[in-house]
CSV table of C-alpha atoms and ligand atoms in Angstrom, one decimal:
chain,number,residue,atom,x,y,z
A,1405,UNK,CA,0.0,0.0,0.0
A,1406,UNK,CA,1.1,3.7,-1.0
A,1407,UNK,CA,0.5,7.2,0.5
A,1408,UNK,CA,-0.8,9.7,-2.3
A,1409,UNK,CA,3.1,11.4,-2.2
A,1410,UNK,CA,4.5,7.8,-2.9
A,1411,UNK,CA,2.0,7.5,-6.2
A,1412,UNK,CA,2.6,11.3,-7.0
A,1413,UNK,CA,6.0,10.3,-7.1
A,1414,UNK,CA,5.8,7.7,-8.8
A,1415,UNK,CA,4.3,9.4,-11.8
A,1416,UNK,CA,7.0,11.9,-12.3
A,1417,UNK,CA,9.7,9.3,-12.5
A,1418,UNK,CA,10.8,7.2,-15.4
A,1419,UNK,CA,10.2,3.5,-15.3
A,1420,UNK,CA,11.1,1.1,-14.9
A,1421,UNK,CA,12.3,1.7,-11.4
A,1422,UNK,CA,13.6,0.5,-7.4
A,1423,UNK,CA,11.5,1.9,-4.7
A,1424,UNK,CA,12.9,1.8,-1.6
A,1425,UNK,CA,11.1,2.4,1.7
A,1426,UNK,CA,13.6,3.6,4.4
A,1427,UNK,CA,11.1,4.4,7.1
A,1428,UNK,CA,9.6,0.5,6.8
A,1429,UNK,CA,13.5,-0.6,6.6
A,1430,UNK,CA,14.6,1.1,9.5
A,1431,UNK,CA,11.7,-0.3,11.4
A,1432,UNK,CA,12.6,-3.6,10.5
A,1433,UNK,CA,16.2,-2.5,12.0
A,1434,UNK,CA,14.6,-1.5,15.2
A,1435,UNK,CA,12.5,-4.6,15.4
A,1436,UNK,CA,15.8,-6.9,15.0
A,1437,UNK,CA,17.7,-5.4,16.9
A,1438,UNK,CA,15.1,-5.1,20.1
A,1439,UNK,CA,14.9,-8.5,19.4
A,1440,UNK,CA,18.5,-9.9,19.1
A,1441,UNK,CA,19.8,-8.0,22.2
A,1442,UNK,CA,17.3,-9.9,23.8
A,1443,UNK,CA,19.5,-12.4,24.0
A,1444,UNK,CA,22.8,-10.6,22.7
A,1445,UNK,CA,22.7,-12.2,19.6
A,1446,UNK,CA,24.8,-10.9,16.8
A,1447,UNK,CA,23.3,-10.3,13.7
A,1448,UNK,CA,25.5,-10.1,10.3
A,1449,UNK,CA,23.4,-8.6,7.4
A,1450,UNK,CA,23.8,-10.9,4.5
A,1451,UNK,CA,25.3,-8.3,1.8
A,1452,UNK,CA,24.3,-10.6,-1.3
A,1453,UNK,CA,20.6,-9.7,-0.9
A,1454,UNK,CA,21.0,-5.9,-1.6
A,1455,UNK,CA,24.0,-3.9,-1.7
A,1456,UNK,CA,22.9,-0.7,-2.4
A,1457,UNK,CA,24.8,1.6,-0.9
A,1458,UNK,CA,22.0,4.2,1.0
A,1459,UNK,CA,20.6,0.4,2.9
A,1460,UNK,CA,24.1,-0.7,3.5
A,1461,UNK,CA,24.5,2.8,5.2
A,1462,UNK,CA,21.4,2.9,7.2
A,1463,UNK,CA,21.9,-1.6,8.4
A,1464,UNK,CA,25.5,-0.2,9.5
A,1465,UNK,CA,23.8,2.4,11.5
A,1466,UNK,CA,22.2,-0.5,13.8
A,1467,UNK,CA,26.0,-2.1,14.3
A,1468,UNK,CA,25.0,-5.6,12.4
A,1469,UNK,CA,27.7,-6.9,11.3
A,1470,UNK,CA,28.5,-7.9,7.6
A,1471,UNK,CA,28.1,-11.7,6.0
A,1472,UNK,CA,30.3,-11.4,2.3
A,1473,UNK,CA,30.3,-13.4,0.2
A,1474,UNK,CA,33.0,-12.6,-2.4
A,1475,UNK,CA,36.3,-10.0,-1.9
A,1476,UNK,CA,34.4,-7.1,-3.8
A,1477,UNK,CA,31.5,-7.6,-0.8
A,1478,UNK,CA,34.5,-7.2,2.1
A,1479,UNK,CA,36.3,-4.2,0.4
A,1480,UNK,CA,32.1,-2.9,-0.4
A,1481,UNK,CA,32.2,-3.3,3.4
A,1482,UNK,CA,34.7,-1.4,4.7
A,1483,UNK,CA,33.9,1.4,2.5
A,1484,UNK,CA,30.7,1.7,4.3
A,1485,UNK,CA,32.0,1.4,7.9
A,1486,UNK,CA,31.2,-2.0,8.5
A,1487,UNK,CA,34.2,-3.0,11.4
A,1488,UNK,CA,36.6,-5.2,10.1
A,1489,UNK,CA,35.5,-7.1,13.3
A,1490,UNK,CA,32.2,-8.0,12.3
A,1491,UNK,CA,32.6,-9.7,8.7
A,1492,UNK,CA,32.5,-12.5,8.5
A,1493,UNK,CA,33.4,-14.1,4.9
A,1494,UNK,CA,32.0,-17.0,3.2
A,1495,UNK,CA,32.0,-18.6,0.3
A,1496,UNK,CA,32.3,-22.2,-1.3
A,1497,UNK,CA,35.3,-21.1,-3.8
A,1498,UNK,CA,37.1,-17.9,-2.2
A,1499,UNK,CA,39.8,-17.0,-4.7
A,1500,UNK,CA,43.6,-16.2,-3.3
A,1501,UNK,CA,43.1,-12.5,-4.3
A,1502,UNK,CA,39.8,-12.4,-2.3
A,1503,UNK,CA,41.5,-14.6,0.9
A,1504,UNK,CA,44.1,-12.0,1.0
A,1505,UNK,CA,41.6,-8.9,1.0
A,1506,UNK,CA,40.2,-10.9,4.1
A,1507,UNK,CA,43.6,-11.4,5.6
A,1508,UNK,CA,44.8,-7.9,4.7
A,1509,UNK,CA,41.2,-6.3,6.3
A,1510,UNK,CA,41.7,-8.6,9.7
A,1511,UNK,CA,38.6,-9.8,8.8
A,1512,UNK,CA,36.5,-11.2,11.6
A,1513,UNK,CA,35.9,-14.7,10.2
A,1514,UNK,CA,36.5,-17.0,7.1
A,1515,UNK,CA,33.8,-19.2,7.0
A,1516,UNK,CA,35.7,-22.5,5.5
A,1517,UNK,CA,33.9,-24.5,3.3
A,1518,UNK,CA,36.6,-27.7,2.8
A,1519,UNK,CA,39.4,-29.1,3.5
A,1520,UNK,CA,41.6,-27.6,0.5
A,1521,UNK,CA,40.1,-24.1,1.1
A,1522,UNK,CA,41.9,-24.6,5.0
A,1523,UNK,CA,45.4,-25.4,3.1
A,1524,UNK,CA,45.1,-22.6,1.0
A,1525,UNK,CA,44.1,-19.7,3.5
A,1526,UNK,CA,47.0,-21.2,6.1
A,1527,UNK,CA,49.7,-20.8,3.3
A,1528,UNK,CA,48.2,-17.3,2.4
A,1529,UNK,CA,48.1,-16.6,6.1
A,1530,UNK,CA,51.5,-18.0,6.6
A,1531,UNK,CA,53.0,-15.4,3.9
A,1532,UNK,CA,51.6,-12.9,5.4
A,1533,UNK,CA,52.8,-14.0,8.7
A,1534,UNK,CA,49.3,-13.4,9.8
A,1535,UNK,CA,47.1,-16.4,11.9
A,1536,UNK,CA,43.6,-16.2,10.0
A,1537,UNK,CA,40.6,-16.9,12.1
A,1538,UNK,CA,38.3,-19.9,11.1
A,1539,UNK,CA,34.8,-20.8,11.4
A,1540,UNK,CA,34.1,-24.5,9.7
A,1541,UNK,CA,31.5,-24.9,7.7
A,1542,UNK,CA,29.6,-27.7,8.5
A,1543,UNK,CA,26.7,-29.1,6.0
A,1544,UNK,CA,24.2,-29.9,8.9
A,1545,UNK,CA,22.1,-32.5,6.7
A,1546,UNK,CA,18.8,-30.5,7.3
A,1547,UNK,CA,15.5,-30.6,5.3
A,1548,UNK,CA,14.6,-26.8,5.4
A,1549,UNK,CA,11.3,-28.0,3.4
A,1550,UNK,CA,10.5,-31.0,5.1
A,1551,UNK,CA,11.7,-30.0,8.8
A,1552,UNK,CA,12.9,-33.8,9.0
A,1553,UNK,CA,16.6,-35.1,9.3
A,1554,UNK,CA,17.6,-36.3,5.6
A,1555,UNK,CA,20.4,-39.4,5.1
A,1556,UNK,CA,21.3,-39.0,1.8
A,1557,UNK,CA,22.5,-36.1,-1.2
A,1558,UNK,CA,25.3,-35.0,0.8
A,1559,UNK,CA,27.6,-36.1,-1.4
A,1560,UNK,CA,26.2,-33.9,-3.9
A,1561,UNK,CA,26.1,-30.5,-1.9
A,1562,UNK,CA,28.8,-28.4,-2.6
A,1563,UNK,CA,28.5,-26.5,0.8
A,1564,UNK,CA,30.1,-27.0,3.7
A,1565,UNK,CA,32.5,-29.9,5.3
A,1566,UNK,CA,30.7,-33.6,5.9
A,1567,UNK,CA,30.5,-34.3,9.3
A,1568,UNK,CA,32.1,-37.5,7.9
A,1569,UNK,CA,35.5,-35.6,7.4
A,1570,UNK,CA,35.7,-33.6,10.5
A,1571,UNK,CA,38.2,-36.1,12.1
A,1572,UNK,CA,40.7,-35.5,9.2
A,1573,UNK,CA,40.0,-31.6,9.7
A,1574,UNK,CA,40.9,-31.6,13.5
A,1575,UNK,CA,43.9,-33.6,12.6
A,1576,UNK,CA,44.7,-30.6,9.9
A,1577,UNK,CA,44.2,-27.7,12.4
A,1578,UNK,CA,46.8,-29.1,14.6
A,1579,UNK,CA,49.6,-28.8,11.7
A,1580,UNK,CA,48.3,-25.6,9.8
A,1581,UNK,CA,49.7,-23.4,12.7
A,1582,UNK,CA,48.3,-20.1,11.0
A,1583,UNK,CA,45.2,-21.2,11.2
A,1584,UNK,CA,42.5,-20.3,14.5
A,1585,UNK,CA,39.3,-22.0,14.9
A,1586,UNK,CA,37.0,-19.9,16.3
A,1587,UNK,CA,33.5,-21.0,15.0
A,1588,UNK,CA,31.0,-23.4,13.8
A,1589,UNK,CA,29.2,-22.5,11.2
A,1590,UNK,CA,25.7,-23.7,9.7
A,1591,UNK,CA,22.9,-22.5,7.2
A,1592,UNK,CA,20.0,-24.7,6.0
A,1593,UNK,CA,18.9,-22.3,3.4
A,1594,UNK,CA,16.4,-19.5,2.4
A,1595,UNK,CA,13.2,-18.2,2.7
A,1596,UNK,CA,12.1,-20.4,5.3
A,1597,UNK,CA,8.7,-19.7,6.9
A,1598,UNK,CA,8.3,-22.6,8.7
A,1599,UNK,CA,10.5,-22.5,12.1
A,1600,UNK,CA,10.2,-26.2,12.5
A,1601,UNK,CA,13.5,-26.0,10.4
A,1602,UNK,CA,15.2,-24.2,12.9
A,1603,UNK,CA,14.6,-26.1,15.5
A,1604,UNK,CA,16.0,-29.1,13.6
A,1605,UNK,CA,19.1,-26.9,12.9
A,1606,UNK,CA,19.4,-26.3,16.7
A,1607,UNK,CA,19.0,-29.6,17.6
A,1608,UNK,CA,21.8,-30.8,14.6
A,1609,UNK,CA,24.1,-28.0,16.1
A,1610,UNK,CA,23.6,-29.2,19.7
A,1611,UNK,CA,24.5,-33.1,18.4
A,1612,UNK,CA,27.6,-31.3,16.7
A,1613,UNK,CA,28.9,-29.4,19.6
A,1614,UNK,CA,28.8,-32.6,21.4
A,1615,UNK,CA,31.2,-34.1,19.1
A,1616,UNK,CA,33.0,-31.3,19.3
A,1617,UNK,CA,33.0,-31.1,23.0
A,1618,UNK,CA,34.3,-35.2,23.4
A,1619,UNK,CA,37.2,-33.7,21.4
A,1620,UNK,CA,38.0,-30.9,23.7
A,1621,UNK,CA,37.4,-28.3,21.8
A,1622,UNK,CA,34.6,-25.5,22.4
A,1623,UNK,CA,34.8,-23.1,20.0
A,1624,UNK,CA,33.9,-19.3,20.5
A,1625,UNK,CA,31.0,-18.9,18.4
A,1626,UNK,CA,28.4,-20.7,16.8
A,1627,UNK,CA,27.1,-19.0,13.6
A,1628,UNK,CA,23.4,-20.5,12.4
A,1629,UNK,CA,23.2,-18.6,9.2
A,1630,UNK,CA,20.0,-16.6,7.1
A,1631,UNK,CA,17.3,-18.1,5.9
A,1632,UNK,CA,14.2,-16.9,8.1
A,1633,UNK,CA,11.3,-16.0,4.9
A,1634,UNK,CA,9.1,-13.7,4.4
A,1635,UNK,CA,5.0,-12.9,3.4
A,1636,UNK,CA,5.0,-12.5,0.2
A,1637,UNK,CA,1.5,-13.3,-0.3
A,1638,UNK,CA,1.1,-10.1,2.0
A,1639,UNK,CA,4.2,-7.8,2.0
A,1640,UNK,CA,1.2,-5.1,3.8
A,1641,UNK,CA,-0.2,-7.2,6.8
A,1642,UNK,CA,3.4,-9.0,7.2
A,1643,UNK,CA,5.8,-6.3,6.7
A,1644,UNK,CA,8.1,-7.1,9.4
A,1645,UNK,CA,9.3,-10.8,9.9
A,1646,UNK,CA,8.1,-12.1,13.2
A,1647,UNK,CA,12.0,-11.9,14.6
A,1648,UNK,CA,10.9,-12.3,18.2
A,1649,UNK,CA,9.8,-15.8,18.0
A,1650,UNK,CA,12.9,-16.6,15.4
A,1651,UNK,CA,15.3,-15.7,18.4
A,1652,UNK,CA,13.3,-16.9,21.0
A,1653,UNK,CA,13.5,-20.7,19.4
A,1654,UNK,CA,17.2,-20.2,19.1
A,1655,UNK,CA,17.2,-19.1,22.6
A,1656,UNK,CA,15.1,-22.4,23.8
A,1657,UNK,CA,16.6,-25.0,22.0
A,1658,UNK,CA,20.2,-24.4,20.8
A,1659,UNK,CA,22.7,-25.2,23.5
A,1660,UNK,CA,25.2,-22.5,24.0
A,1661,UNK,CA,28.3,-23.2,25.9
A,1662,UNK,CA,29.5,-20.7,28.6
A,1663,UNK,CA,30.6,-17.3,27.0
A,1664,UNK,CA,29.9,-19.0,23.5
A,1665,UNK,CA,28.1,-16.0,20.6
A,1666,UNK,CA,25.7,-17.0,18.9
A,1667,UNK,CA,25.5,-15.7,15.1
A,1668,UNK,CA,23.2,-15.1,12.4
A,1669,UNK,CA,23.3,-14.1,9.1
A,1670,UNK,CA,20.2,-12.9,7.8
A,1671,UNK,CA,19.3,-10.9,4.4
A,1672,UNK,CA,16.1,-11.5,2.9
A,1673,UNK,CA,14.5,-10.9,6.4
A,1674,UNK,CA,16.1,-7.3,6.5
A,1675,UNK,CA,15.5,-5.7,3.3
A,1676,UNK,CA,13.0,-7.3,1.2
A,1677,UNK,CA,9.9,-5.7,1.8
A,1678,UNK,CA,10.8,-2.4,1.9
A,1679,UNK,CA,11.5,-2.6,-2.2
A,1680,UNK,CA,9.0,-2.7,-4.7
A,1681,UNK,CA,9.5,-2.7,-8.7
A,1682,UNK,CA,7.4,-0.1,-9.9
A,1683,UNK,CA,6.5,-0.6,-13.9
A,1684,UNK,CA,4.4,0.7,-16.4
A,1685,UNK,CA,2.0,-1.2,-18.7
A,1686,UNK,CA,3.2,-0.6,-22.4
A,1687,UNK,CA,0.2,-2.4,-23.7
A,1688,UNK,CA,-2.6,-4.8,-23.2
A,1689,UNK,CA,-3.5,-7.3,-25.5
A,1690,UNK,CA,-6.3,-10.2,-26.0
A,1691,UNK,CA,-4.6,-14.0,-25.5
A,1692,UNK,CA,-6.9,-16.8,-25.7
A,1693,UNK,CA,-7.8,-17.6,-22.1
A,1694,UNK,CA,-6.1,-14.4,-20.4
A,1695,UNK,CA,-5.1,-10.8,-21.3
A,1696,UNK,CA,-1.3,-10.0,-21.6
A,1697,UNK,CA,-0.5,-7.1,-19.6
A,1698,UNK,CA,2.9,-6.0,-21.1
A,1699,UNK,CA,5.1,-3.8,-18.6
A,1700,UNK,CA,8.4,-2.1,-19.1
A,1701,UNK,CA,10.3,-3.8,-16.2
A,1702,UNK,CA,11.0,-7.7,-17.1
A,1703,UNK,CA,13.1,-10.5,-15.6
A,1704,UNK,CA,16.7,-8.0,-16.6
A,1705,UNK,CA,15.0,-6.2,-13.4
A,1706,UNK,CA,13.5,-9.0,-11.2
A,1707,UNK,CA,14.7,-12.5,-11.9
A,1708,UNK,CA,13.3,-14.4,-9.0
A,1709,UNK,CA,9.7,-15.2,-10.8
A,1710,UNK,CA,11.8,-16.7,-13.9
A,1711,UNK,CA,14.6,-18.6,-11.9
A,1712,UNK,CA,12.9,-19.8,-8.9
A,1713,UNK,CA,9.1,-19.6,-10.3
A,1714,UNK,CA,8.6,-16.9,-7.2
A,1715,UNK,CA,5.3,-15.5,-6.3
A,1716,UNK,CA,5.7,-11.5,-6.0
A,1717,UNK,CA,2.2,-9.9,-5.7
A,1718,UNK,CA,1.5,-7.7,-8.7
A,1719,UNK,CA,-0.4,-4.3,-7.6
A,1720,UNK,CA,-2.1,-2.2,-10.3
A,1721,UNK,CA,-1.1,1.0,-8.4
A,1722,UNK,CA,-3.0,3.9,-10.6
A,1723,UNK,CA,-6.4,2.9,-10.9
A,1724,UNK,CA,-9.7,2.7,-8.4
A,1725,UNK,CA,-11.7,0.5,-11.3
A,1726,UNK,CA,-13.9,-2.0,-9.2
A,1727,UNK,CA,-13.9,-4.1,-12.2
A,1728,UNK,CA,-11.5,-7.1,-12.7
A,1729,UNK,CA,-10.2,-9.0,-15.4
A,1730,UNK,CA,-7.4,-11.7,-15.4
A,1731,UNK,CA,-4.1,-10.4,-16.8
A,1732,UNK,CA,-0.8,-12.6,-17.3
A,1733,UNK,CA,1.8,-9.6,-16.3
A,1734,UNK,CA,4.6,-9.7,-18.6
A,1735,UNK,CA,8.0,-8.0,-19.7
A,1736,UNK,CA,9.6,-7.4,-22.9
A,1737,UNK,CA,12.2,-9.4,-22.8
A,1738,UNK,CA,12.3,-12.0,-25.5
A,1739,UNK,CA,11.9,-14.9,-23.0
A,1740,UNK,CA,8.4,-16.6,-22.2
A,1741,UNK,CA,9.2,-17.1,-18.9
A,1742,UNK,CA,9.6,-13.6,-18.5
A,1743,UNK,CA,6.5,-13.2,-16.7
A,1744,UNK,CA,5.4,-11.7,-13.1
A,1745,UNK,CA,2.4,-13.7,-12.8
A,1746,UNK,CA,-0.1,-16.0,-14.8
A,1747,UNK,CA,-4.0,-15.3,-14.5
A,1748,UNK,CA,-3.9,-12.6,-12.1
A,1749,UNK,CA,-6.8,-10.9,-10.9
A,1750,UNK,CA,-6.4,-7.1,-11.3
A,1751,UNK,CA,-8.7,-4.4,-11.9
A,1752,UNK,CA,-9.2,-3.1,-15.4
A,1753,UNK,CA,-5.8,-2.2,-16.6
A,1754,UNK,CA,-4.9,0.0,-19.5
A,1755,UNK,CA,-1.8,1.3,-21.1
A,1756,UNK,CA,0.1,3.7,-19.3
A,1757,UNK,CA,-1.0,2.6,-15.5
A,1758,UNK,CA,1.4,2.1,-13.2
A,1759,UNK,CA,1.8,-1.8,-11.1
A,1760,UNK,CA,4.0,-2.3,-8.3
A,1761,UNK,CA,5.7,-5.8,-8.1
A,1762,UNK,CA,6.2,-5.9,-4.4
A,1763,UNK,CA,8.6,-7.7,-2.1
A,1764,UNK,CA,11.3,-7.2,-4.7
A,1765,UNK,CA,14.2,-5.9,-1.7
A,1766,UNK,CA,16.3,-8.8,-1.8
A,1767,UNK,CA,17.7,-10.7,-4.3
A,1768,UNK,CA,15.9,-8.4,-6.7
A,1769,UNK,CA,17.9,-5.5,-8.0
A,1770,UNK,CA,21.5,-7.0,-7.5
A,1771,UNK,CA,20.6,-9.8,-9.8
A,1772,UNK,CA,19.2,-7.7,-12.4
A,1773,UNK,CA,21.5,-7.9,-16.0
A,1774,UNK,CA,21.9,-6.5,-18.9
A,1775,UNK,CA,20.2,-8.9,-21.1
A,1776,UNK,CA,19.2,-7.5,-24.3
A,1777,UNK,CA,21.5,-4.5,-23.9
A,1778,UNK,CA,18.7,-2.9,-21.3
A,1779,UNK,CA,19.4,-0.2,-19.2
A,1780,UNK,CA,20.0,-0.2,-15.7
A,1781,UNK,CA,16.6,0.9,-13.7
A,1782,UNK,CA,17.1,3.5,-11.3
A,1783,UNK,CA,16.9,3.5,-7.7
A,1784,UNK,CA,14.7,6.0,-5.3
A,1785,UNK,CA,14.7,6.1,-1.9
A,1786,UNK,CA,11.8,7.2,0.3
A,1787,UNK,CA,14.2,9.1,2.3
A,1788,UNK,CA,15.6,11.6,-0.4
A,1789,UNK,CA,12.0,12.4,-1.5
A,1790,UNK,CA,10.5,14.1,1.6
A,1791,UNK,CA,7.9,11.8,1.8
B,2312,LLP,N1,24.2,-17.3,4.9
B,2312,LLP,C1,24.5,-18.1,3.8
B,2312,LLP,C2,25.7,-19.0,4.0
B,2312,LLP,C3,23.8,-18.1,2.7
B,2312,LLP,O1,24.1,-18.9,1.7
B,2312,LLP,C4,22.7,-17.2,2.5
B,2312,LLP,C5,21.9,-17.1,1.3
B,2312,LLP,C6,22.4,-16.3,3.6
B,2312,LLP,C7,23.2,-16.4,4.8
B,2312,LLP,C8,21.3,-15.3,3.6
B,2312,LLP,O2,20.1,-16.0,3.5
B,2312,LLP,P1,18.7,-15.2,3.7
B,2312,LLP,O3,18.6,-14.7,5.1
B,2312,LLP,O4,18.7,-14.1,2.8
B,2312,LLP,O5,17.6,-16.2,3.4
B,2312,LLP,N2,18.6,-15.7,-4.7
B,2312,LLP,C9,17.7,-16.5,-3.9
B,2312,LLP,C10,18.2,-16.7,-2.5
B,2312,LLP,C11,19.7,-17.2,-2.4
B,2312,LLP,C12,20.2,-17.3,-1.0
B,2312,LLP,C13,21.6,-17.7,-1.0
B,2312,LLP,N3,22.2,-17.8,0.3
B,2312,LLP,C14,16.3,-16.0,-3.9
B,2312,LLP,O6,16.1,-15.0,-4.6
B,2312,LLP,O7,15.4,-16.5,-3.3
């Protein structure tokens, strides 16, 4: 839903284009972090679901830390005053150049991913005469779908260490001396709505910190990764994720050690429903079943409903016709799964109105591309604009 100044806007700008809502973002902020220092929980903002550099600015505001995925993400980072003491740097093929921007920034963490990756960043380490500190990642064989154990595909998941090889691993941290192990570190995946998954994570974790603990070894912190979801189906009535009860089942089931952190890693959660894709309809036309509602912003903009056949809800945002129709939304890019939504109910919708695709936050505009030589849609932030 939009005030009057937001569609007012809207009109005057060109489209396709980002809209950004900084006053629901920085409520989500205050929401997290009220609830994380519940239980002085440390939060790390997952940079790979938006790194635009006004939302990076205003999450670094609330002190979250920073979860990076790639060197360009650390160095994006530091330039926007991120401590070098909260990233935290994962990755399941980390390039040497991108170890050493880790090593050179005195990163917080390297979140290992194998066995190979641990030989390479204690040789790089060495060089620099630097110790590097370490969290393993450990592929915690959970169903984030089903919320039950599963016994087999390991072998063909690229993240993380087997719990299998972990004896081989301690064995290797005794003779790479410039290497620290500081962490464990887990993530069952993304957009996950049901927290039954979590609590199968806490309870894997808890097994694994056992192991850990017959070995002597009790590690710092315990890093549980993203993946907590988000309404789609309502980005109005569920604008902020339910964060309380996310911590609170950490808080009840995971087994933390004396003085041990607990970490999380969480994007989608943070920005994604403070940005919507606003579009305008080039032209209707008749299809057999349906009506093709052709817009100006297509999958180049918002890949998610192509790749991952995502729901966004589509908003016709100009007009107050009571009358409705069923309209496939669609962009112009020469693709046919370059579409929003199939047989959607909106009101009567002519050329020139303007539709919000909402939810669009995360993992929307920094996996836009170029396909089809398009230009890059702008980005406007509620906060610039007065509103
Ligand atoms: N930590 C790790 C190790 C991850 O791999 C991810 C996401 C996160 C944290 C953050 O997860 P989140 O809290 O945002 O769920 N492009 C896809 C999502 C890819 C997620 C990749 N990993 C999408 O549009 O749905």
């Amino acid at each position: 839903m939009f005030t009057t100044k937001e569609l007012e806007l809207f009109k005057s700008q060109n489209t396709p284009f980002y809209y950004y809502n900084m006053e629901l973002l920085e409520q989500t902020l205050q929401s997290l972090t009220k609830a994380s220092q519940k239980y002085n929980y440390h939060v790390h903002y997952a940079f790979k679901a938006n790194t635009n550099h006004e939302i990076l600015e205003l999450i670094q505001s609330y002190d979250l830390g920073a979860d990076c995925v790639s060197g360009n993400e650390v160095l994006k980072a530091k330039a926007t005053n991120f401590p070098s003491s909260k990233i935290a740097f994962a990755g399941v093929g980390k390039s040497d150049d991108e170890i050493n921007i880790g090593l050179d920034n005195d990163i917080f963490c390297f979140n290992c991913e194998s066995l190979p990756e641990m030989e390479v960043i204690n040789e790089l380490a060495e060089k620099k005469g630097k110790i590097a500190p370490i969290a393993l990642r450990i592929n915690p064989n959970v169903n984030a779908k089903t919320h039950h154990y599963i016994t087999t595909g390991l072998e063909e998941n690229k993240f993380g260490i087997n719990r299998w090889e972990l004896e081989e691993v301690l064995n290797k941290l005794k003779v790479y001396k410039n290497l620290k192990l500081i962490g464990l570190h887990f993530h069952i995946g993304s957009q996950i709505t049901d927290l039954s998954a979590f609590k199968s994570l806490c309870l894997r974790v808890n097994e694994v910190q056992q192991w850990f603990y017959s070995h002597h070894i009790i590690v710092d912190h315990i890093n549980v990764g993203g993946g907590l979801g988000i309404g789609y189906e309502n980005p109005d009535s569920n604008s902020i994720p339910d964060f309380e009860s996310f911590f609170d089942l950490f808080n009840e089931i995971l087994e933390l050690r004396p003085k041990q952190e607990l970490h999380f890693e969480l994007g989608r959660a943070v920005t994604a429903q403070c940005g919507s894709l606003i579009s305008k309809v080039l032209y209707v036309k008749k299809g057999i079943k349906t009506n093709f509602a052709i817009v100006d912003a297509g999958m180049t903009e918002l890949i998610r409903p192509a790749l991952y056949q995502a729901y966004h809800k589509v908003e016709n945002i100009t007009t107050d016709e009571l009358e409705i129709d069923k309209y496939d939304v669609v962009g112009p890019i020469c693709e046919s799964s370059d579409c929003f939504g199939k047989a959607l109910y909106l009101p009567i919708t002519k050329r020139g109105d303007l539709v919000a695709i909402r939810s669009t936050g995360a993992y929307g505009e920094v996996l836009s591309s170029a396909y089809n030589l398009r230009s890059k849609a702008e980005s406007i932030y509620s906060s610039n604009l007065n509103i």
